[in-house]
XYZ file of C-alpha atoms in Angstrom:
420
model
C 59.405 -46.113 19.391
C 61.182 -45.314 15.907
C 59.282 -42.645 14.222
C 57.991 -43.689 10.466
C 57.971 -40.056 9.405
C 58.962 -37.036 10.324
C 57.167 -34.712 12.290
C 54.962 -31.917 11.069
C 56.673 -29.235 12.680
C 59.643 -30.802 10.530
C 58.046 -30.852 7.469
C 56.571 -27.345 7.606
C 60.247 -26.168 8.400
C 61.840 -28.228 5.895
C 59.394 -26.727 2.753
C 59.321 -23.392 3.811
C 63.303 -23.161 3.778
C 63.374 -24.894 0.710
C 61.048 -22.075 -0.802
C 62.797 -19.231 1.010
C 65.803 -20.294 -0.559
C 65.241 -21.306 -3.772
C 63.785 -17.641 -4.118
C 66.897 -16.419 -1.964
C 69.089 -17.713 -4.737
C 66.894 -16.343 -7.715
C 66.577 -13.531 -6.077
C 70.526 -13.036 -5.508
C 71.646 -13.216 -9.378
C 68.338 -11.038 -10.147
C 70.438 -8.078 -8.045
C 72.889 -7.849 -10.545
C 70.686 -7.223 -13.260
C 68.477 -4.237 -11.431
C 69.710 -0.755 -11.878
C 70.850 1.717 -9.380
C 67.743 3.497 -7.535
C 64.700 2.595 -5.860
C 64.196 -0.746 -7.094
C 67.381 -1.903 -6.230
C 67.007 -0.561 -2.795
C 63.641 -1.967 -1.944
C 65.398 -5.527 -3.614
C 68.316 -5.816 -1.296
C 65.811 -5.112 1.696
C 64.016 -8.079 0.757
C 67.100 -10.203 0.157
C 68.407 -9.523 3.766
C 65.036 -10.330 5.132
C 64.411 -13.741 3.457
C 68.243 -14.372 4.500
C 67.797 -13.324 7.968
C 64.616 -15.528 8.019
C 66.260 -18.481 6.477
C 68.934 -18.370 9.285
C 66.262 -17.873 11.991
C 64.207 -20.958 10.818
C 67.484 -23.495 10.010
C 68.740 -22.732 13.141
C 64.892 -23.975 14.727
C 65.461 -26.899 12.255
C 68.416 -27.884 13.902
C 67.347 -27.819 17.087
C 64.002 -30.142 16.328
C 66.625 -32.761 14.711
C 68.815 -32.724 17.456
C 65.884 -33.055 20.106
C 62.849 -34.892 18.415
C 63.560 -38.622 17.059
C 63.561 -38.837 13.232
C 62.988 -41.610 10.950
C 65.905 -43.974 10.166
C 67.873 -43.462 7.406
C 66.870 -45.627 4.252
C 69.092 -48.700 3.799
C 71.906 -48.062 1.221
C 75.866 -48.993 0.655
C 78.005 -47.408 2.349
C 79.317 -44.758 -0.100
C 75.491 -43.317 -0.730
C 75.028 -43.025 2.729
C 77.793 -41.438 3.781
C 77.083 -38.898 0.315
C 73.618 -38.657 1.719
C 74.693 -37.820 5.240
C 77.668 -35.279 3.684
C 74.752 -33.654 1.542
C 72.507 -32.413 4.270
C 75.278 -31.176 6.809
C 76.602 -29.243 3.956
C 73.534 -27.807 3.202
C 73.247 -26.730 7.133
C 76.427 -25.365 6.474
C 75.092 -23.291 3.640
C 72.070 -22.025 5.354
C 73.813 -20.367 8.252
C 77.091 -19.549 6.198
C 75.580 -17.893 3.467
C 72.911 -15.065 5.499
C 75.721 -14.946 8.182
C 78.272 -13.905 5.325
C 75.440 -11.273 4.111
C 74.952 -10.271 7.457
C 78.652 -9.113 8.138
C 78.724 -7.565 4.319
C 75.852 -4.986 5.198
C 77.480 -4.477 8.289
C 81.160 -3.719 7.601
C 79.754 -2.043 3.630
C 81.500 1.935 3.387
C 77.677 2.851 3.741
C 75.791 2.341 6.751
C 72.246 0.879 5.222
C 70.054 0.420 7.399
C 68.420 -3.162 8.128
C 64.548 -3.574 8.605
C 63.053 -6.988 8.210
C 60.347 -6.965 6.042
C 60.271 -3.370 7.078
C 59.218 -3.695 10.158
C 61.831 -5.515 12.861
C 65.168 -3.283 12.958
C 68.207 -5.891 12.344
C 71.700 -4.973 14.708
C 75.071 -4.678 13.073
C 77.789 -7.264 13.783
C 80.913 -5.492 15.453
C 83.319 -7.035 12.607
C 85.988 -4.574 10.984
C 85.312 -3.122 7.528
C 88.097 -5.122 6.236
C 85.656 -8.222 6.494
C 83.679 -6.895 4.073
C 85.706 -8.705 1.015
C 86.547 -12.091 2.770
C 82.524 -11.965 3.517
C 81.605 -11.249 -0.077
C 83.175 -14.133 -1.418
C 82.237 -16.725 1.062
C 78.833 -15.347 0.607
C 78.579 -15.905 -3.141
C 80.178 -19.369 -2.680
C 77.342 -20.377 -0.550
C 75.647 -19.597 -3.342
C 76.654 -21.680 -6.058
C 77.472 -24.483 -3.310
C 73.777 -24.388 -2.663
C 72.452 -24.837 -5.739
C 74.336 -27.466 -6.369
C 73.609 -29.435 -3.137
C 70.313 -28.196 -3.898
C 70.149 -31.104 -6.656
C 72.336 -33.293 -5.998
C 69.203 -33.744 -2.980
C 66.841 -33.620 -4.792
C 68.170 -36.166 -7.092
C 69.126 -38.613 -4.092
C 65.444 -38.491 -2.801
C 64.166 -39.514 -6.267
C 66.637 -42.296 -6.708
C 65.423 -43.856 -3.279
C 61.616 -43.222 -4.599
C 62.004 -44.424 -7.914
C 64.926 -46.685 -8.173
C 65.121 -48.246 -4.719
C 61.089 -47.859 -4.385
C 61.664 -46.747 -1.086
C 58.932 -44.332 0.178
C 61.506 -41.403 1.126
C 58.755 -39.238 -0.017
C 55.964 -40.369 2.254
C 58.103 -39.316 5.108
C 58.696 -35.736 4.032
C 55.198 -34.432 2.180
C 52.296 -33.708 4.342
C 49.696 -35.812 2.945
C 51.268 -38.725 2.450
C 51.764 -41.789 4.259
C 54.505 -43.684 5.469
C 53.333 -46.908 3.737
C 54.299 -47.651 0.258
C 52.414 -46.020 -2.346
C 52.516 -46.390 -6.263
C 54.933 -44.574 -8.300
C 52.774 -42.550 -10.556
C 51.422 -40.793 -6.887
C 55.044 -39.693 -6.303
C 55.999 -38.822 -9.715
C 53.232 -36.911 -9.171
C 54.104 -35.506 -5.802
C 57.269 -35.134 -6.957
C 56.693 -33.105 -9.964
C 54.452 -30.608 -7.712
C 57.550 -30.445 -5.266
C 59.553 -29.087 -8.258
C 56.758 -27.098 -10.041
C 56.668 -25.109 -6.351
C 60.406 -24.688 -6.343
C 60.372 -23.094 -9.663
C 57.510 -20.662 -9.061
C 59.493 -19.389 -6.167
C 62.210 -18.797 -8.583
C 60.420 -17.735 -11.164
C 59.045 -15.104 -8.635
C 62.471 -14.293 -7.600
C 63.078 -13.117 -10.795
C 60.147 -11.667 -12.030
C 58.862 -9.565 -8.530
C 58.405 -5.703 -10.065
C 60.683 -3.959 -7.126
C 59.145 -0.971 -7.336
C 60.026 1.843 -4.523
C 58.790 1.282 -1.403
C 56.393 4.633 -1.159
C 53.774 5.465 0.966
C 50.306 6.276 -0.999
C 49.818 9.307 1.712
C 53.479 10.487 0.880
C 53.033 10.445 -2.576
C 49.779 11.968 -1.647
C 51.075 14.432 0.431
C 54.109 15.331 -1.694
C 52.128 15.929 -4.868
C 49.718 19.084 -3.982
C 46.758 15.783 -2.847
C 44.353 17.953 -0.548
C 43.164 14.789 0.893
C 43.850 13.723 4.576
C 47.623 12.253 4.665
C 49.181 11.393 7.759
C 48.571 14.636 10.358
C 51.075 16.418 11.169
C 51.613 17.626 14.299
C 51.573 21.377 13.927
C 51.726 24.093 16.249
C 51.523 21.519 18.929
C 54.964 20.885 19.655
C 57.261 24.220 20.102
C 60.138 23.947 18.516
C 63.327 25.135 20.503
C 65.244 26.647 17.214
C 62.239 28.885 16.493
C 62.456 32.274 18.367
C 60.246 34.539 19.601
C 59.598 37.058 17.078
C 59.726 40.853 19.342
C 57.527 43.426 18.434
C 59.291 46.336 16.030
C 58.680 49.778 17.051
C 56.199 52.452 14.722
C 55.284 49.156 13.036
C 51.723 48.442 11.501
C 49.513 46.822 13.259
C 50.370 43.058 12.188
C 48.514 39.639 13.163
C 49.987 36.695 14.311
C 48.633 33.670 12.739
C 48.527 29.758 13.852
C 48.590 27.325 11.627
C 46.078 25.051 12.182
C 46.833 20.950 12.564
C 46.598 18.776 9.205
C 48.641 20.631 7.469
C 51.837 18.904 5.468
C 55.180 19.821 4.015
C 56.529 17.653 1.227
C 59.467 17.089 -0.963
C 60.173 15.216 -4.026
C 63.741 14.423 -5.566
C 64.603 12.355 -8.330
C 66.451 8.795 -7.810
C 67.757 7.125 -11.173
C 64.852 8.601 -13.015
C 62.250 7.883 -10.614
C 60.564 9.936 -7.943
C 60.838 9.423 -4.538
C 58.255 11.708 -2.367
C 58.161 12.407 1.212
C 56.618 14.699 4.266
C 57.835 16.034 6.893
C 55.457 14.758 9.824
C 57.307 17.525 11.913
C 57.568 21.106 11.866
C 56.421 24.696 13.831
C 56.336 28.008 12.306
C 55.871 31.773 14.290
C 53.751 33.809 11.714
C 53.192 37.617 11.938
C 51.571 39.499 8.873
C 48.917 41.791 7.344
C 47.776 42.317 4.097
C 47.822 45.708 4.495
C 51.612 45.982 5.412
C 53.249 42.596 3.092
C 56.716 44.093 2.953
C 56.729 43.759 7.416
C 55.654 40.428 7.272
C 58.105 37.857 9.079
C 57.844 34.224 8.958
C 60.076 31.542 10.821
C 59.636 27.868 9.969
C 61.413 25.086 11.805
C 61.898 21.266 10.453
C 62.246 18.322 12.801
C 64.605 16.405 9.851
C 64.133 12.972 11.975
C 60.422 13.196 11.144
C 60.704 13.234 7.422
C 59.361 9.791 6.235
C 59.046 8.341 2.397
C 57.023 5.125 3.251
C 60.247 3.651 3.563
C 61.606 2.748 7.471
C 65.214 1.967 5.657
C 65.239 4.875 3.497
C 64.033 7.035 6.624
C 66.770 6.121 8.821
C 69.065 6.494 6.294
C 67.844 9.720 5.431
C 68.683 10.970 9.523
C 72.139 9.274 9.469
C 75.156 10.605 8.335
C 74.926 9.961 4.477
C 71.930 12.918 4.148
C 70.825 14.756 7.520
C 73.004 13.975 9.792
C 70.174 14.784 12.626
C 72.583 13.649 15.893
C 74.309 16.956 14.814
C 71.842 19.342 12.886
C 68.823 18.142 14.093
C 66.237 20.952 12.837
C 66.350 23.275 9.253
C 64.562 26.597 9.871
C 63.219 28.934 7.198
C 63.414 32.584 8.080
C 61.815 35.785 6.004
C 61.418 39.269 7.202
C 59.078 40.319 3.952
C 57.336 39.295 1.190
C 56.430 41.004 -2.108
C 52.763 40.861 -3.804
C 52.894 39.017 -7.329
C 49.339 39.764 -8.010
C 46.015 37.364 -8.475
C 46.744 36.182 -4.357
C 50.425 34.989 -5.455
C 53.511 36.513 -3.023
C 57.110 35.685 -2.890
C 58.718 35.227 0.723
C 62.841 35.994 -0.004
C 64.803 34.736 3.293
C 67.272 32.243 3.537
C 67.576 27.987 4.735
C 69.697 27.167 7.645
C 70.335 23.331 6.940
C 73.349 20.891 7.606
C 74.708 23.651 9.093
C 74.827 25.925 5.975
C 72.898 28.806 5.298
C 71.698 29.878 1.649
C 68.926 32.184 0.494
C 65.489 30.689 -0.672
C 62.943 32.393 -2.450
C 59.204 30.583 -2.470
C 56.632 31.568 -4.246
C 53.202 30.803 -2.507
C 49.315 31.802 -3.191
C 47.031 33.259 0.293
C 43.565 33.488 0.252
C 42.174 35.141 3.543
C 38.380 34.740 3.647
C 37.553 35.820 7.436
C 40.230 35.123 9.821
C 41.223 32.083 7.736
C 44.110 32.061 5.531
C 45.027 29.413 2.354
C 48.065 28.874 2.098
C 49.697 26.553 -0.797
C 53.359 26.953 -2.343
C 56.636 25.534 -3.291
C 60.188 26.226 -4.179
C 63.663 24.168 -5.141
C 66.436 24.011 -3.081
C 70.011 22.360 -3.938
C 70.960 19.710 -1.862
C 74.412 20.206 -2.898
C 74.790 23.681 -1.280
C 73.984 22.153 2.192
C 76.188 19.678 1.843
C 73.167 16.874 2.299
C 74.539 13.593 0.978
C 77.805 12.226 1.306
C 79.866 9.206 0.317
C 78.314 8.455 -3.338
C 75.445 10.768 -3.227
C 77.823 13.413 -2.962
C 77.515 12.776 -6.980
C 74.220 13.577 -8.533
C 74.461 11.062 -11.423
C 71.873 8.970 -9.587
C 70.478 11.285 -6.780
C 69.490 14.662 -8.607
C 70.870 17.981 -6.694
C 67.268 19.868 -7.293
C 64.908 18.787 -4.510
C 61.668 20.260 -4.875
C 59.986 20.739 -1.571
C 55.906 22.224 -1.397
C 53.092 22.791 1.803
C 49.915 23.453 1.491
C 47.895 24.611 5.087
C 45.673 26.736 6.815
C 46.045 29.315 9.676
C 43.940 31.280 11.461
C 44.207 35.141 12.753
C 44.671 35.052 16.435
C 45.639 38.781 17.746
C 46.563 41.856 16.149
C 49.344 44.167 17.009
């Protein structure tokens, strides 16, 4: 039996791509109009997703019009027909070319980006050479423009056969519908909510606020909040880099303290004029002091770098890769002081010096302690230059876009556990 219309699962497919890439395409020229930072970033995340989904769902497409019998093709001379049947293999064509083209441009591109659909589903590089990159560029914006014009030349060849030929093309494609004939003021109006759909998903395209992609509990966290932001796992994981600290001989008696869990250590730095804050989810720290005795006080903190996270999965792993971190090779930062000085009204300075990226630089930070009991207070921050350490290479070696100050703050609790 000769199907009348197409099938649902057809239909579904056949709207949703025609959304997805009639935003895909607004959402493409809107790129070059975003400046550098955040909001770019968080815009070419979402371009590779809806591509990568477009691809996905043409390539189901295919597969339901090779396997599941279709209606006929509407009666027309030969010329239209063959236009007709040129016009939707070429826009096949353009639905795989075009993400495939994007695909191999993020991954042969001088920086290694990484690829998270919709945040969430991490996306595999193509093993293509970085001279691909250019070739892939321009067949990539060619799809482009060879969409949008196939884009309406199909449109226009369904409303001829609905309107000029009065052939119900329509009632085989929209849902609720039928495959009967129906009057032409019901397609028109049909028709017109068709379009009207199209251009609200390229209105959208072009009007979405890409904002950064920050986590309310980072910004939180980052920002001095004392509310509860994600825990982090303190003192319950012993870091290797952190080492024992041996007792000094004729010392005062000092007390070891343990920080106690929900705890957080932030940082903020500043991306094309906008703020992008983090935690570190990660970190240990071997603290011996008295009030009595500030100047004997030592303090060793250590940094997991792969746990720092900005709300961002992207951003995060391109924060441990080799643009910024570099955490395959310098996995942990550690802190070290052997003495503070009292600044009066509960404030102290700890001088000691950052081992990071494999550089070491001194770092003063400025902190207030209250100690009521055996419970300390602890809440403080300092500035460190990225620059010195050597974090960010490739174009964030320049700090035109990503500032060199990175301001970095904690705020936690500890609790006396011996004396010695």
């Amino acid at each position: 039996m000769v199907a009348s219309r197409y099938s649902r699962t057809a239909m579904a497919l056949h709207w949703i791509i025609a959304l997805a890439f009639a935003f895909q395409l607004a959402l493409g020229w809107r790129l070059e109009d975003i400046p550098k930072g955040p909001s770019l970033f968080s815009a070419y995340q979402l371009h590779k997703s809806v591509g990568i989904t477009i691809l996905v769902l043409t390539l189901v497409r295919l597969a339901i019009r090779i396997l599941h019998p279709r209606p006929p093709m509407m009666t027309d001379n030969i010329w239209a027909a063959r236009l007709s049947h040129t016009v939707h293999w070429l826009f096949y064509a353009v639905l795989l070319v075009g993400p495939i083209a994007g695909w191999i441009i993020v991954s042969t591109a001088s920086i290694k980006v990484p690829t998270m659909i919709f945040g969430a589903i991490p996306w595999p590089r193509l093993p293509f050479p970085d001279s691909w990159n250019e070739p892939a560029e321009g067949v990539h914006a060619a799809m482009a423009w060879m969409g949008l014009g196939l884009f309406f030349l199909h449109i226009a060849g369904a409303l001829r056969h609905q309107f000029l030929q009065d052939e119900n093309v329509l009632g085989r494609m929209i849902p609720f519908m039928t495959a009967g004939s129906i009057s032409k003021v019901r397609a028109a109006t049909f028709a017109s909510l068709a379009v009207f759909i199209v251009w609200a998903a390229h209105g959208a395209g072009w009007k979405m606020p890409f904002g950064p992609l920050s986590s309310p509990h980072a910004d939180a966290a980052a920002n001095g909040d004392p509310r509860p932001a994600p825990k982090s796992r303190i003192g319950q994981e012993i870091l290797p880099s952190v080492a024992p600290i041996e007792k000094e001989p004729d010392m005062q008696p000092l007390s070891d303290w343990h920080v106690s869990s929900g705890g957080r250590l932030g940082f903020k730095v500043i991306w094309t004029g906008t703020s992008v804050n983090g935690i570190f989810e990660r970190w240990d720290s071997s603290i011996r002091f008295t009030p009595d005795a500030v100047e004997k006080t030592k303090i060793r903190v250590s940094i997991d770098l792969g746990s720092a996270k900005t709300g961002d999965s992207q951003r995060d792993e391109s924060l441990a890769g080799t643009d910024f971190f570099e955490i395959a090779t310098y996995p942990k930062a550690v802190f070290s002081s052997d003495g503070i000085r009292a600044l009066g009204k509960d404030r102290y300075e700890a001088r000691g010096s950052l081992d990071l990226h494999g550089k070491k630089h001194p770092v003063d930070i400025v902190f207030r302690l209250k100690i009521k009991n055996d419970t300390a207070r602890v809440r403080g921050s300092t500035r460190i230059d990225r620059t010195l350490f050597g974090v960010g290479s490739g174009e964030w070696v320049s700090t035109d876009q990503l500032a060199a100050t990175v301001a970095v703050s904690f705020d936690f609790t500890a609790t006396r556990k011996s004396a010695n």
